[in-house]
Amino acid sequence: MNANLFSRLFADLKDPNKLAIETSDGRRASYADLIAQSGRMANYLVARGVKTGDRVAVQAEKSVPALVLYLATVRAGAVYLPLNTAYTLNELEYFITDAEPSLIVCDPSKADGIGAIAAKVNAKVDTLDATGKGSLTDGAATQGHEFATVQRSDGDLGAILYTSGTTGRSKGAMLTHDNLASNSLMLVDYWRFTENDVLIHALPIYHTHGLFVASNVTLFARASMIFLDKFDAAQVLGLMPRATALMGVPTFYVRLLQQPGLTREATKHMRVFISGSAPLLADTHREWSARTGHGILERYGMTETNMNTSNPYEGDRVPGAVGFPLPGVSVRISDPETGKDLGRESIGMIEVKGPNVFKGYWRMPDKTKAEFRDDGFFVTGDLGKIDARGYVHILGRGKDLVISGGFNVYPKEIESEIDALPGVIESAVIGVPHADFGEGVTAVVVKDKQAPLDETAVMKALDGRLAKFKMPKKVIFVDDLPRNTMGKVQKNILRDTYAKIYAGK
Ligand code: AMP
């Protein structure tokens, strides 16, 4: 059997004419169309000199041809390397010289700048614009659609995705054909996807969430997706009567809740709402249930591991928890220093092992070695615990842990207390250098404009609810928290912004 992800994705197709993707401007592609188009594009890639194992780096706007390029690259036995569309030429230089792709596909507006970088690694350049036009699709159109999918085995590389790199350099996570196929196939079952599903796809396709979770799950299920260039709450709400599933980052749900039209009636055709990539506030979960009657299904994953845990499809979807280890995935909580398994109800480092876990970081053997335990568990860098019922809870990234006066302070615990105060929309707790304490617990809070809330009121409300060492030394009010495109709060930016607030103390 060919373990190529492409072969597995399209094996045993019962109805080739089934709709796979439609776009908001009315374009439609069936499963047969995706196979034919990926065949033409794979032939073109080969004609451009792309060989088995070569990297194809892509910085392109979301479009059906961009997704076809992903399928064609994998089909041709090459390694798909998507890049965030926000990266500047300066940032791209690092990725391109590190990955040494043989072909780079980019927006025509960037072709000159990228051309200069490409020359350094002898890569060719093709263009693809937001409407799916460019030298890539022109070239593919001249090719035949028959293409013999290149033979690959489970452990061969299918993709490299660079991590967002908020601490130090971005690392290329090497994902194998089986990492991707096995995880998506399992999710189809776990989340009960079938050919009757219609997914609203409003995520970018350069990240694991939109590319692998959303697209691969839809295709494996023989379902269809409505491809949107970007998330627009009113548009997404308007599509719900003819869709069944939404996969989103928490910001999607927060914005949808601001739509007065979000009601039980408006969501009654929907089967499941899934959230991930950043913590979903327990309040958002509860408010969503009250408004729509649906419990958001929160799951936890990362670029390096695909999906690790999920709340159950049937059974309690617990607000603030990321659910159970997925079938085949082992999760344990360890002492960050010794690696000792801490068991249930203890806070420590989340470690995972399973067919979902990546092969290592591209050309970083030492970094790879440092992040795996001897028995094969990957150290995620997330702090968390497993409760008595087996639900996993995330308490923040290890690097966001605050150590004040020698005591560990888990930001999530303080944030949950602050978020529960009337008038608070959300908060982020960070550690800021402090002469006496090492780090001073600092709360950055977004409140309702009208709420009569100030620093003293927050402190007073927390007093008695939190041990003294966990109490914020300062509460700062802001209009918004800085977020990246996947909705993650960028605590590194907050730490930089407030680095000096305790200076001289
Ligand atoms: P990325 O590699 O960009 O997908 O980021 C992975 C990181 O996002 C994880 O290591 C977590 O810190 C965070 N993350 C993903 N899903 C969740 C979730 N449901 N709740 C809290 N954090 C999450």
Short mmCIF file of C-alpha atoms and ligand atoms in Angstrom, two decimals:
data_model
loop_
_atom_site.label_atom_id
_atom_site.label_comp_id
_atom_site.label_asym_id
_atom_site.label_seq_id
_atom_site.Cartn_x
_atom_site.Cartn_y
_atom_site.Cartn_z
CA MET A 1 0.00 0.00 0.00
CA ASN A 2 1.17 3.52 -0.73
CA ALA A 3 1.36 5.42 2.58
CA ASN A 4 1.42 8.74 0.73
CA LEU A 5 -1.10 10.99 2.49
CA PHE A 6 -2.63 11.83 -0.90
CA SER A 7 -3.34 8.15 -1.66
CA ARG A 8 -4.89 7.68 1.74
CA LEU A 9 -6.97 10.87 1.42
CA PHE A 10 -8.56 9.83 -1.84
CA ALA A 11 -8.64 6.04 -1.49
CA ASP A 12 -11.97 4.26 -2.12
CA LEU A 13 -13.77 7.33 -3.34
CA LYS A 14 -17.41 6.26 -3.72
CA ASP A 15 -18.73 9.41 -5.33
CA PRO A 16 -16.07 11.37 -7.23
CA ASN A 17 -18.62 14.02 -8.14
CA LYS A 18 -19.34 14.87 -4.53
CA LEU A 19 -18.68 18.55 -3.77
CA ALA A 20 -15.44 19.02 -1.81
CA ILE A 21 -15.03 22.80 -1.70
CA GLU A 22 -17.08 25.83 -2.55
CA THR A 23 -15.93 29.41 -2.17
CA SER A 24 -17.87 32.54 -1.27
CA ASP A 25 -17.58 33.74 -4.88
CA GLY A 26 -19.41 30.67 -6.10
CA ARG A 27 -16.55 28.42 -7.28
CA ARG A 28 -17.04 24.72 -6.71
CA ALA A 29 -14.62 21.80 -6.82
CA SER A 30 -15.65 18.17 -6.54
CA TYR A 31 -13.40 15.37 -5.26
CA ALA A 32 -12.74 14.41 -8.90
CA ASP A 33 -11.76 18.03 -9.65
CA LEU A 34 -9.25 18.04 -6.78
CA ILE A 35 -7.71 14.82 -8.05
CA ALA A 36 -7.46 16.08 -11.65
CA GLN A 37 -6.18 19.53 -10.65
CA SER A 38 -3.62 18.09 -8.24
CA GLY A 39 -2.48 15.74 -11.03
CA ARG A 40 -1.87 18.67 -13.39
CA MET A 41 -0.09 20.60 -10.69
CA ALA A 42 2.03 17.62 -9.62
CA ASN A 43 3.10 17.20 -13.26
CA TYR A 44 4.01 20.87 -13.34
CA LEU A 45 6.02 20.60 -10.09
CA VAL A 46 8.00 17.73 -11.56
CA ALA A 47 8.52 19.72 -14.76
CA ARG A 48 9.93 22.53 -12.60
CA GLY A 49 12.48 20.10 -11.22
CA VAL A 50 10.82 19.28 -7.88
CA LYS A 51 12.04 15.86 -6.78
CA THR A 52 10.96 13.43 -4.07
CA GLY A 53 11.87 14.88 -0.67
CA ASP A 54 12.34 18.44 -2.01
CA ARG A 55 10.69 21.26 -0.11
CA VAL A 56 8.08 23.42 -1.81
CA ALA A 57 7.78 26.66 0.17
CA VAL A 58 4.49 28.50 -0.22
CA GLN A 59 3.48 31.95 0.90
CA ALA A 60 0.13 32.42 -0.79
CA GLU A 61 -3.31 33.76 0.07
CA LYS A 62 -6.02 31.22 0.75
CA SER A 63 -7.64 29.90 -2.42
CA VAL A 64 -8.68 26.55 -3.89
CA PRO A 65 -5.54 26.41 -6.10
CA ALA A 66 -3.44 27.02 -2.96
CA LEU A 67 -5.03 23.95 -1.37
CA VAL A 68 -4.52 22.02 -4.61
CA LEU A 69 -0.84 22.98 -4.42
CA TYR A 70 -0.63 21.35 -0.98
CA LEU A 71 -2.23 18.17 -2.33
CA ALA A 72 -0.03 18.17 -5.44
CA THR A 73 3.18 18.65 -3.44
CA VAL A 74 2.40 15.72 -1.19
CA ARG A 75 1.27 13.67 -4.17
CA ALA A 76 4.58 14.35 -5.95
CA GLY A 77 6.44 13.02 -2.89
CA ALA A 78 7.76 16.48 -2.02
CA VAL A 79 7.48 18.26 1.34
CA TYR A 80 4.90 21.03 1.72
CA LEU A 81 6.15 24.09 3.58
CA PRO A 82 3.49 26.76 4.12
CA LEU A 83 4.49 30.19 5.39
CA ASN A 84 2.38 32.73 7.23
CA THR A 85 1.21 35.37 4.75
CA ALA A 86 2.19 38.09 7.22
CA TYR A 87 5.92 37.27 7.06
CA THR A 88 8.05 40.03 5.60
CA LEU A 89 10.93 39.49 3.18
CA ASN A 90 13.33 39.85 6.05
CA GLU A 91 11.62 37.01 7.93
CA LEU A 92 11.26 34.89 4.79
CA GLU A 93 14.98 34.97 4.27
CA TYR A 94 15.49 32.85 7.40
CA PHE A 95 12.88 30.24 6.44
CA ILE A 96 14.08 29.95 2.87
CA THR A 97 17.76 29.69 3.66
CA ASP A 98 17.01 27.22 6.48
CA ALA A 99 14.67 24.97 4.49
CA GLU A 100 16.42 25.26 1.10
CA PRO A 101 13.31 24.59 -1.00
CA SER A 102 13.69 23.81 -4.67
CA LEU A 103 10.56 25.81 -5.51
CA ILE A 104 8.98 28.82 -3.85
CA VAL A 105 5.43 29.89 -4.65
CA CYS A 106 4.47 33.43 -3.65
CA ASP A 107 2.15 36.30 -4.40
CA PRO A 108 3.18 38.18 -7.59
CA SER A 109 3.72 41.33 -5.49
CA LYS A 110 6.55 39.61 -3.64
CA ALA A 111 8.14 37.78 -6.59
CA ASP A 112 11.03 40.23 -7.02
CA GLY A 113 12.03 40.31 -3.38
CA ILE A 114 11.67 36.56 -2.99
CA GLY A 115 13.52 36.01 -6.26
CA ALA A 116 16.62 37.58 -4.72
CA ILE A 117 16.44 35.27 -1.69
CA ALA A 118 15.64 32.25 -3.86
CA ALA A 119 18.80 32.82 -5.88
CA LYS A 120 20.86 32.18 -2.73
CA VAL A 121 19.55 28.62 -2.45
CA ASN A 122 19.06 27.98 -6.17
CA ALA A 123 15.29 27.79 -5.82
CA LYS A 124 12.88 28.53 -8.63
CA VAL A 125 9.97 30.92 -8.07
CA ASP A 126 6.36 30.69 -9.23
CA THR A 127 3.48 33.02 -8.48
CA LEU A 128 -0.05 32.50 -7.20
CA ASP A 129 -2.34 35.40 -6.33
CA ALA A 130 -5.39 35.61 -4.08
CA THR A 131 -7.71 34.72 -6.97
CA GLY A 132 -5.67 31.59 -7.74
CA LYS A 133 -3.97 33.05 -10.83
CA GLY A 134 -0.26 33.15 -11.54
CA SER A 135 2.59 31.33 -13.26
CA LEU A 136 1.84 28.25 -11.12
CA THR A 137 -1.73 27.75 -12.34
CA ASP A 138 -0.80 28.85 -15.88
CA GLY A 139 1.91 26.20 -15.89
CA ALA A 140 -0.34 23.51 -14.42
CA ALA A 141 -3.01 24.22 -17.04
CA THR A 142 -0.62 23.04 -19.78
CA GLN A 143 -0.13 19.65 -18.11
CA GLY A 144 -2.10 16.42 -18.26
CA HIS A 145 -4.14 15.36 -15.24
CA GLU A 146 -2.86 11.79 -14.95
CA PHE A 147 -0.18 11.47 -12.30
CA ALA A 148 1.07 8.35 -10.55
CA THR A 149 1.16 9.32 -6.86
CA VAL A 150 4.73 8.91 -5.63
CA GLN A 151 5.26 5.97 -3.33
CA ARG A 152 5.93 7.07 0.26
CA SER A 153 6.14 5.19 3.52
CA ASP A 154 4.63 6.15 6.89
CA GLY A 155 7.76 7.81 8.24
CA ASP A 156 8.57 9.91 5.15
CA LEU A 157 8.13 13.65 5.42
CA GLY A 158 4.94 15.18 4.08
CA ALA A 159 5.25 18.69 5.48
CA ILE A 160 7.39 21.07 7.47
CA LEU A 161 5.58 23.72 9.47
CA TYR A 162 7.59 26.37 11.24
CA THR A 163 6.54 27.11 14.81
CA SER A 164 5.61 30.70 15.56
CA GLY A 165 8.87 31.22 17.47
CA THR A 166 7.91 33.70 20.16
CA THR A 167 10.98 32.60 22.13
CA GLY A 168 14.05 32.35 19.98
CA ARG A 169 14.18 31.13 16.43
CA SER A 170 11.31 29.50 14.67
CA LYS A 171 11.81 25.76 14.29
CA GLY A 172 10.68 23.63 11.37
CA ALA A 173 8.49 20.78 12.69
CA MET A 174 8.88 17.74 10.41
CA LEU A 175 5.57 15.95 9.97
CA THR A 176 5.33 12.56 8.34
CA HIS A 177 2.64 11.20 6.04
CA ASP A 178 1.40 8.98 8.84
CA ASN A 179 1.45 11.77 11.48
CA LEU A 180 -1.00 13.66 9.30
CA ALA A 181 -3.15 10.82 8.00
CA SER A 182 -3.55 8.92 11.28
CA ASN A 183 -4.48 12.01 13.29
CA SER A 184 -7.11 13.25 10.83
CA LEU A 185 -8.66 9.80 10.35
CA MET A 186 -9.02 9.43 14.09
CA LEU A 187 -10.59 12.89 14.39
CA VAL A 188 -13.16 12.03 11.72
CA ASP A 189 -14.37 9.26 14.01
CA TYR A 190 -14.00 11.11 17.28
CA TRP A 191 -15.93 14.14 16.08
CA ARG A 192 -18.38 12.03 14.01
CA PHE A 193 -17.68 13.63 10.63
CA THR A 194 -19.53 12.07 7.67
CA GLU A 195 -20.15 12.89 4.02
CA ASN A 196 -23.20 14.86 5.15
CA ASP A 197 -21.09 17.47 6.89
CA VAL A 198 -20.50 20.97 5.57
CA LEU A 199 -17.66 22.74 7.36
CA ILE A 200 -17.37 26.51 7.47
CA HIS A 201 -13.65 26.94 6.81
CA ALA A 202 -12.62 30.44 7.85
CA LEU A 203 -9.09 29.64 9.11
CA PRO A 204 -5.84 30.39 7.28
CA ILE A 205 -4.27 27.42 5.50
CA TYR A 206 -0.64 28.08 6.45
CA HIS A 207 -1.23 26.78 10.00
CA THR A 208 -1.89 23.25 11.26
CA HIS A 209 -5.46 24.13 12.34
CA GLY A 210 -6.80 25.25 8.96
CA LEU A 211 -4.55 23.09 6.81
CA PHE A 212 -4.52 19.73 8.54
CA VAL A 213 -7.30 19.65 11.09
CA ALA A 214 -9.97 21.42 9.05
CA SER A 215 -9.04 20.44 5.48
CA ASN A 216 -7.82 16.88 6.02
CA VAL A 217 -10.70 15.96 8.33
CA THR A 218 -13.21 17.26 5.76
CA LEU A 219 -11.57 15.41 2.89
CA PHE A 220 -11.14 12.14 4.78
CA ALA A 221 -14.83 12.29 5.73
CA ARG A 222 -15.86 13.00 2.10
CA ALA A 223 -17.65 16.02 3.51
CA SER A 224 -17.52 19.48 1.96
CA MET A 225 -16.23 22.82 3.08
CA ILE A 226 -17.10 26.42 2.43
CA PHE A 227 -13.76 28.15 1.96
CA LEU A 228 -13.74 31.74 3.21
CA ASP A 229 -10.75 34.06 2.68
CA LYS A 230 -11.00 35.33 6.21
CA PHE A 231 -13.25 35.23 9.24
CA ASP A 232 -16.20 37.60 9.14
CA ALA A 233 -18.68 37.00 11.96
CA ALA A 234 -21.79 38.15 10.06
CA GLN A 235 -20.87 36.06 7.01
CA VAL A 236 -20.18 32.96 9.11
CA LEU A 237 -23.46 33.38 10.96
CA GLY A 238 -25.27 33.75 7.64
CA LEU A 239 -23.82 30.43 6.42
CA MET A 240 -24.88 28.40 9.45
CA PRO A 241 -28.33 27.41 8.11
CA ARG A 242 -26.64 25.40 5.36
CA ALA A 243 -23.56 24.20 7.25
CA THR A 244 -23.06 21.63 10.01
CA ALA A 245 -19.66 22.34 11.54
CA LEU A 246 -17.34 25.20 12.42
CA MET A 247 -13.72 24.93 13.47
CA GLY A 248 -12.37 28.12 14.95
CA VAL A 249 -10.01 29.86 17.29
CA PRO A 250 -11.61 31.35 20.44
CA THR A 251 -11.71 34.82 18.86
CA PHE A 252 -14.25 33.51 16.30
CA TYR A 253 -16.62 32.56 19.11
CA VAL A 254 -16.10 35.82 20.98
CA ARG A 255 -16.92 37.79 17.82
CA LEU A 256 -19.91 35.63 16.95
CA LEU A 257 -21.31 36.24 20.43
CA GLN A 258 -21.32 39.96 19.59
CA GLN A 259 -23.78 39.25 16.75
CA PRO A 260 -27.35 39.82 17.96
CA GLY A 261 -28.51 37.23 15.41
CA LEU A 262 -26.68 34.38 17.16
CA THR A 263 -29.58 32.35 18.53
CA ARG A 264 -30.76 28.76 18.90
CA GLU A 265 -32.73 29.21 15.71
CA ALA A 266 -29.73 30.52 13.73
CA THR A 267 -27.56 27.56 14.81
CA LYS A 268 -30.12 24.80 14.68
CA HIS A 269 -28.72 23.27 11.49
CA MET A 270 -25.22 23.12 13.01
CA ARG A 271 -23.98 19.85 14.47
CA VAL A 272 -20.71 20.85 16.12
CA PHE A 273 -18.64 23.90 17.06
CA ILE A 274 -14.97 23.11 17.66
CA SER A 275 -12.41 25.43 19.22
CA GLY A 276 -8.65 25.30 19.60
CA SER A 277 -5.22 26.92 19.10
CA ALA A 278 -5.68 29.15 22.15
CA PRO A 279 -7.61 28.90 25.43
CA LEU A 280 -11.36 29.35 25.21
CA LEU A 281 -12.55 31.29 28.22
CA ALA A 282 -14.95 29.32 30.41
CA ASP A 283 -17.29 32.35 30.21
CA THR A 284 -17.33 32.20 26.41
CA HIS A 285 -18.18 28.51 26.60
CA ARG A 286 -21.07 29.14 29.01
CA GLU A 287 -22.41 32.15 27.15
CA TRP A 288 -22.33 30.16 23.90
CA SER A 289 -24.29 27.31 25.47
CA ALA A 290 -26.86 29.72 26.86
CA ARG A 291 -27.33 31.51 23.52
CA THR A 292 -27.25 28.54 21.14
CA GLY A 293 -27.82 25.37 23.15
CA HIS A 294 -24.49 23.99 21.80
CA GLY A 295 -21.53 23.22 24.05
CA ILE A 296 -18.36 24.25 22.21
CA LEU A 297 -16.08 21.25 21.79
CA GLU A 298 -12.60 22.37 22.84
CA ARG A 299 -9.54 20.45 21.82
CA TYR A 300 -5.77 20.86 22.27
CA GLY A 301 -3.01 20.42 19.77
CA MET A 302 0.13 21.99 18.45
CA THR A 303 2.14 22.23 15.24
CA GLU A 304 4.54 19.52 16.40
CA THR A 305 1.92 17.04 17.55
CA ASN A 306 -1.28 17.58 15.57
CA MET A 307 -4.22 17.04 17.95
CA ASN A 308 -3.57 15.56 21.39
CA THR A 309 -6.76 15.85 23.43
CA SER A 310 -10.40 16.67 22.87
CA ASN A 311 -13.53 17.06 24.90
CA PRO A 312 -15.90 14.18 24.17
CA TYR A 313 -18.45 14.31 21.38
CA GLU A 314 -20.95 12.73 23.72
CA GLY A 315 -20.58 13.45 27.42
CA ASP A 316 -19.46 16.51 29.34
CA ARG A 317 -17.67 19.22 27.38
CA VAL A 318 -16.10 20.91 30.36
CA PRO A 319 -15.58 24.68 30.14
CA GLY A 320 -11.90 25.51 30.62
CA ALA A 321 -10.72 21.93 30.00
CA VAL A 322 -9.32 20.45 26.79
CA GLY A 323 -10.73 16.98 27.32
CA PHE A 324 -9.27 13.50 27.17
CA PRO A 325 -6.21 12.12 25.35
CA LEU A 326 -7.35 11.11 21.86
CA PRO A 327 -7.35 7.41 20.98
CA GLY A 328 -3.77 6.23 20.49
CA VAL A 329 -2.29 9.32 22.16
CA SER A 330 -0.68 9.06 25.61
CA VAL A 331 -0.59 12.16 27.77
CA ARG A 332 1.23 12.46 31.10
CA ILE A 333 2.11 15.24 33.49
CA SER A 334 5.71 15.33 34.57
CA ASP A 335 8.00 17.18 36.87
CA PRO A 336 9.66 19.66 34.47
CA GLU A 337 13.09 19.11 36.03
CA THR A 338 13.24 15.36 36.61
CA GLY A 339 10.67 14.12 34.12
CA LYS A 340 9.01 12.05 36.89
CA ASP A 341 5.38 11.17 36.16
CA LEU A 342 3.27 13.15 38.64
CA GLY A 343 -0.04 11.38 38.10
CA ARG A 344 -3.44 13.03 38.43
CA GLU A 345 -4.31 16.35 40.06
CA SER A 346 -0.69 17.60 40.06
CA ILE A 347 0.49 20.53 37.99
CA GLY A 348 3.47 19.94 35.74
CA MET A 349 4.68 19.70 32.18
CA ILE A 350 2.37 18.12 29.61
CA GLU A 351 4.13 15.36 27.68
CA VAL A 352 2.65 13.42 24.77
CA LYS A 353 3.46 10.32 22.75
CA GLY A 354 1.69 8.71 19.82
CA PRO A 355 1.51 8.38 16.04
CA ASN A 356 0.55 12.07 15.92
CA VAL A 357 3.91 13.31 17.25
CA PHE A 358 6.35 14.81 14.74
CA LYS A 359 9.69 13.40 13.74
CA GLY A 360 11.84 16.25 15.01
CA TYR A 361 12.94 19.77 14.15
CA TRP A 362 14.41 20.33 10.71
CA ARG A 363 18.20 20.40 10.91
CA MET A 364 18.15 20.84 14.70
CA PRO A 365 19.13 17.44 16.12
CA ASP A 366 20.17 18.87 19.48
CA LYS A 367 16.97 20.82 19.95
CA THR A 368 15.00 17.71 18.96
CA LYS A 369 16.89 15.54 21.43
CA ALA A 370 16.37 18.06 24.22
CA GLU A 371 12.59 18.02 23.77
CA PHE A 372 12.04 14.27 23.79
CA ARG A 373 12.35 12.02 26.85
CA ASP A 374 14.24 8.76 26.49
CA ASP A 375 10.99 6.78 26.36
CA GLY A 376 9.74 8.81 23.38
CA PHE A 377 7.47 11.34 25.09
CA PHE A 378 7.58 14.84 23.62
CA VAL A 379 7.83 17.68 26.13
CA THR A 380 5.19 20.11 24.90
CA GLY A 381 6.25 23.16 26.88
CA ASP A 382 2.66 23.53 28.12
CA LEU A 383 1.92 23.35 31.82
CA GLY A 384 -1.18 21.55 32.92
CA LYS A 385 -2.81 18.87 34.98
CA ILE A 386 -5.07 15.87 34.52
CA ASP A 387 -8.02 16.00 36.90
CA ALA A 388 -9.60 13.11 38.79
CA ARG A 389 -11.99 12.42 35.90
CA GLY A 390 -9.16 12.33 33.37
CA TYR A 391 -9.77 15.72 31.76
CA VAL A 392 -6.64 17.61 30.76
CA HIS A 393 -6.39 21.29 31.78
CA ILE A 394 -3.85 23.71 30.32
CA LEU A 395 -2.39 26.25 32.70
CA GLY A 396 -0.26 28.15 30.21
CA ARG A 397 3.04 27.82 28.40
CA GLY A 398 5.97 26.87 30.64
CA LYS A 399 7.75 30.01 29.57
CA ASP A 400 4.78 32.06 30.83
CA LEU A 401 5.04 30.62 34.34
CA VAL A 402 5.64 33.40 36.86
CA ILE A 403 8.10 32.75 39.66
CA SER A 404 7.55 35.31 42.38
CA GLY A 405 9.50 35.19 45.63
CA GLY A 406 10.51 31.64 44.73
CA PHE A 407 6.90 30.47 44.36
CA ASN A 408 5.38 29.21 41.13
CA VAL A 409 2.38 31.22 40.03
CA TYR A 410 0.30 29.70 37.24
CA PRO A 411 -1.14 32.57 35.18
CA LYS A 412 -4.33 30.71 34.26
CA GLU A 413 -5.37 30.43 37.91
CA ILE A 414 -5.12 34.19 38.46
CA GLU A 415 -6.67 34.96 35.07
CA SER A 416 -9.68 32.76 35.85
CA GLU A 417 -10.26 34.65 39.12
CA ILE A 418 -9.98 38.04 37.41
CA ASP A 419 -12.12 36.99 34.43
CA ALA A 420 -14.90 36.00 36.82
CA LEU A 421 -15.17 39.57 38.19
CA PRO A 422 -18.15 41.56 36.92
CA GLY A 423 -17.12 43.98 34.17
CA VAL A 424 -13.97 42.05 33.16
CA ILE A 425 -13.84 40.84 29.56
CA GLU A 426 -10.49 39.08 29.72
CA SER A 427 -7.06 39.24 31.31
CA ALA A 428 -3.47 38.14 30.91
CA VAL A 429 -1.17 37.59 33.85
CA ILE A 430 2.57 37.97 33.27
CA GLY A 431 5.75 38.05 35.29
CA VAL A 432 7.71 41.29 35.14
CA PRO A 433 11.24 41.73 36.58
CA HIS A 434 11.04 42.88 40.18
CA ALA A 435 14.04 43.54 42.43
CA ASP A 436 12.53 41.95 45.55
CA PHE A 437 10.50 39.10 44.13
CA GLY A 438 12.44 38.19 41.00
CA GLU A 439 9.21 38.56 39.10
CA GLY A 440 6.18 40.60 40.06
CA VAL A 441 2.79 39.11 39.23
CA THR A 442 1.20 41.62 36.88
CA ALA A 443 -2.35 41.55 35.56
CA VAL A 444 -3.26 43.16 32.25
CA VAL A 445 -7.02 43.50 32.09
CA VAL A 446 -9.61 44.34 29.42
CA LYS A 447 -12.85 45.59 30.94
CA ASP A 448 -16.22 46.71 29.76
CA LYS A 449 -15.93 50.40 28.91
CA GLN A 450 -18.76 51.25 31.31
CA ALA A 451 -17.63 49.07 34.21
CA PRO A 452 -16.57 51.11 37.24
CA LEU A 453 -13.54 48.91 37.80
CA ASP A 454 -10.10 50.10 38.87
CA GLU A 455 -6.95 48.55 40.28
CA THR A 456 -8.11 48.85 43.89
CA ALA A 457 -11.44 47.16 43.14
CA VAL A 458 -9.69 44.23 41.44
CA MET A 459 -7.22 43.82 44.30
CA LYS A 460 -10.02 43.98 46.84
CA ALA A 461 -12.03 41.34 45.02
CA LEU A 462 -9.04 39.00 44.83
CA ASP A 463 -7.97 39.49 48.42
CA GLY A 464 -8.87 36.38 50.38
CA ARG A 465 -9.45 34.36 47.19
CA LEU A 466 -5.77 34.07 46.30
CA ALA A 467 -2.74 33.39 48.47
CA LYS A 468 -0.69 36.56 49.08
CA PHE A 469 2.18 35.45 46.80
CA LYS A 470 -0.25 35.04 43.89
CA MET A 471 -1.77 38.50 44.24
CA PRO A 472 -0.96 40.86 41.36
CA LYS A 473 1.42 43.63 42.34
CA LYS A 474 -0.13 45.79 39.66
CA VAL A 475 -3.29 45.76 37.57
CA ILE A 476 -3.05 47.51 34.22
CA PHE A 477 -6.12 48.24 32.09
CA VAL A 478 -5.85 48.09 28.29
CA ASP A 479 -8.37 48.22 25.41
CA ASP A 480 -7.23 44.94 23.82
CA LEU A 481 -4.69 42.19 24.42
CA PRO A 482 -2.10 41.71 21.64
CA ARG A 483 -2.92 38.56 19.66
CA ASN A 484 -1.34 36.73 16.74
CA THR A 485 -3.35 35.55 13.74
CA MET A 486 -4.33 32.32 15.50
CA GLY A 487 -5.85 34.27 18.38
CA LYS A 488 -3.06 33.55 20.85
CA VAL A 489 -2.32 36.28 23.37
CA GLN A 490 1.27 37.38 22.83
CA LYS A 491 2.56 37.54 26.37
CA ASN A 492 6.09 38.21 25.14
CA ILE A 493 4.85 41.57 23.81
CA LEU A 494 3.17 42.34 27.14
CA ARG A 495 6.35 41.42 29.02
CA ASP A 496 8.37 43.75 26.78
CA THR A 497 5.85 46.58 27.10
CA TYR A 498 5.76 46.46 30.89
CA ALA A 499 9.38 45.34 31.47
CA LYS A 500 10.27 48.40 33.50
CA ILE A 501 7.18 49.02 35.63
CA TYR A 502 8.87 47.80 38.81
CA ALA A 503 12.20 49.45 38.03
CA GLY A 504 13.67 50.99 41.14
CA LYS A 505 11.39 48.98 43.46
P1 AMP B 1 0.55 26.04 17.47
O1 AMP B 1 1.77 25.24 17.32
O2 AMP B 1 0.62 27.38 16.82
O3 AMP B 1 -0.68 25.29 17.08
O4 AMP B 1 0.42 26.36 19.03
C1 AMP B 1 0.31 25.33 19.95
C2 AMP B 1 0.05 25.86 21.32
O5 AMP B 1 -1.22 26.51 21.38
C3 AMP B 1 -0.04 24.79 22.36
O6 AMP B 1 1.24 24.34 22.77
C4 AMP B 1 -0.82 25.48 23.45
O7 AMP B 1 0.02 26.30 24.23
C5 AMP B 1 -1.78 26.35 22.66
N1 AMP B 1 -3.10 25.73 22.54
C6 AMP B 1 -3.61 25.00 21.53
N2 AMP B 1 -4.87 24.61 21.79
C7 AMP B 1 -5.18 25.12 23.01
C8 AMP B 1 -6.33 25.09 23.85
N3 AMP B 1 -7.44 24.48 23.48
N4 AMP B 1 -6.26 25.73 25.05
C9 AMP B 1 -5.14 26.36 25.45
N5 AMP B 1 -4.03 26.45 24.69
C10 AMP B 1 -4.05 25.83 23.49
#
